[in-house]
Amino acid sequence: MSENILNKIIKKKIERIDFLKKSTSLSSLTEIIDKNNSYINFKDKIQNNITRDKISIIAEIKKA
């Protein structure tokens, strides 16, 4: 029986996380997080769209 596609995705993700754990130090990870300025406050965005009679959609698309 062939392996389930979700199991393949999980297996690949675990392998990638293990690799990243070995190759990235905690201090460098903390530094990267501190430099990240891409935070979006979704709650404020949605509330602003409601007051402007606009539609808000939060979606995620997965590709196998």
mmCIF file of C-alpha atoms in Angstrom:
data_model
loop_
_atom_site.group_PDB
_atom_site.id
_atom_site.type_symbol
_atom_site.label_atom_id
_atom_site.label_comp_id
_atom_site.label_asym_id
_atom_site.label_seq_id
_atom_site.Cartn_x
_atom_site.Cartn_y
_atom_site.Cartn_z
ATOM 1 C CA MET A 1 0.000 0.000 0.000
ATOM 2 C CA SER A 2 1.346 3.429 -0.897
ATOM 3 C CA GLU A 3 2.196 5.919 1.840
ATOM 4 C CA ASN A 4 -0.387 8.570 2.687
ATOM 5 C CA ILE A 5 0.566 12.044 1.334
ATOM 6 C CA LEU A 6 0.078 13.632 4.776
ATOM 7 C CA ASN A 7 2.501 11.137 6.291
ATOM 8 C CA LYS A 8 5.037 12.088 3.611
ATOM 9 C CA ILE A 9 4.581 15.786 4.420
ATOM 10 C CA ILE A 10 4.989 15.141 8.151
ATOM 11 C CA LYS A 11 8.090 13.011 7.571
ATOM 12 C CA LYS A 12 9.712 15.701 5.398
ATOM 13 C CA LYS A 13 8.821 18.423 7.907
ATOM 14 C CA ILE A 14 10.365 16.448 10.784
ATOM 15 C CA GLU A 15 13.541 15.929 8.748
ATOM 16 C CA ARG A 16 13.719 19.653 7.942
ATOM 17 C CA ILE A 17 13.162 20.681 11.570
ATOM 18 C CA ASP A 18 15.843 18.247 12.754
ATOM 19 C CA PHE A 19 18.281 19.706 10.211
ATOM 20 C CA LEU A 20 17.456 23.275 11.244
ATOM 21 C CA LYS A 21 17.839 22.432 14.945
ATOM 22 C CA LYS A 22 21.347 21.156 14.254
ATOM 23 C CA SER A 23 22.376 24.032 11.988
ATOM 24 C CA THR A 24 20.894 27.056 13.815
ATOM 25 C CA SER A 25 21.860 28.208 17.294
ATOM 26 C CA LEU A 26 19.276 29.523 19.726
ATOM 27 C CA SER A 27 20.985 32.923 19.939
ATOM 28 C CA SER A 28 20.972 33.384 16.154
ATOM 29 C CA LEU A 29 17.325 32.336 16.042
ATOM 30 C CA THR A 30 16.468 34.913 18.706
ATOM 31 C CA GLU A 31 18.334 37.539 16.699
ATOM 32 C CA ILE A 32 16.386 36.674 13.524
ATOM 33 C CA ILE A 33 13.080 36.892 15.398
ATOM 34 C CA ASP A 34 13.996 40.290 16.864
ATOM 35 C CA LYS A 35 14.842 41.650 13.392
ATOM 36 C CA ASN A 36 11.578 40.416 11.852
ATOM 37 C CA ASN A 37 9.230 43.355 11.232
ATOM 38 C CA SER A 38 6.555 41.531 9.270
ATOM 39 C CA TYR A 39 4.031 41.286 12.105
ATOM 40 C CA ILE A 40 0.463 41.898 10.951
ATOM 41 C CA ASN A 41 -2.238 42.504 13.537
ATOM 42 C CA PHE A 42 -5.073 40.572 11.920
ATOM 43 C CA LYS A 43 -7.601 41.601 14.546
ATOM 44 C CA ASP A 44 -7.020 45.314 13.840
ATOM 45 C CA LYS A 45 -7.060 44.720 10.078
ATOM 46 C CA ILE A 46 -10.407 42.907 10.269
ATOM 47 C CA GLN A 47 -11.922 45.526 12.565
ATOM 48 C CA ASN A 48 -10.798 48.297 10.197
ATOM 49 C CA ASN A 49 -12.312 46.449 7.248
ATOM 50 C CA ILE A 50 -15.597 46.032 9.106
ATOM 51 C CA THR A 51 -15.826 49.772 9.750
ATOM 52 C CA ARG A 52 -15.095 50.421 6.052
ATOM 53 C CA ASP A 53 -17.666 47.829 4.865
ATOM 54 C CA LYS A 54 -14.921 45.728 3.286
ATOM 55 C CA ILE A 55 -14.640 41.941 3.238
ATOM 56 C CA SER A 56 -11.857 40.193 5.175
ATOM 57 C CA ILE A 57 -10.677 36.711 4.289
ATOM 58 C CA ILE A 58 -7.984 34.728 6.079
ATOM 59 C CA ALA A 59 -7.071 31.650 4.073
ATOM 60 C CA GLU A 60 -4.351 29.092 3.705
ATOM 61 C CA ILE A 61 -3.716 27.012 0.603
ATOM 62 C CA LYS A 62 -1.752 23.775 0.827
ATOM 63 C CA LYS A 63 -0.106 22.171 -2.157
ATOM 64 C CA ALA A 64 0.665 18.470 -2.005
#
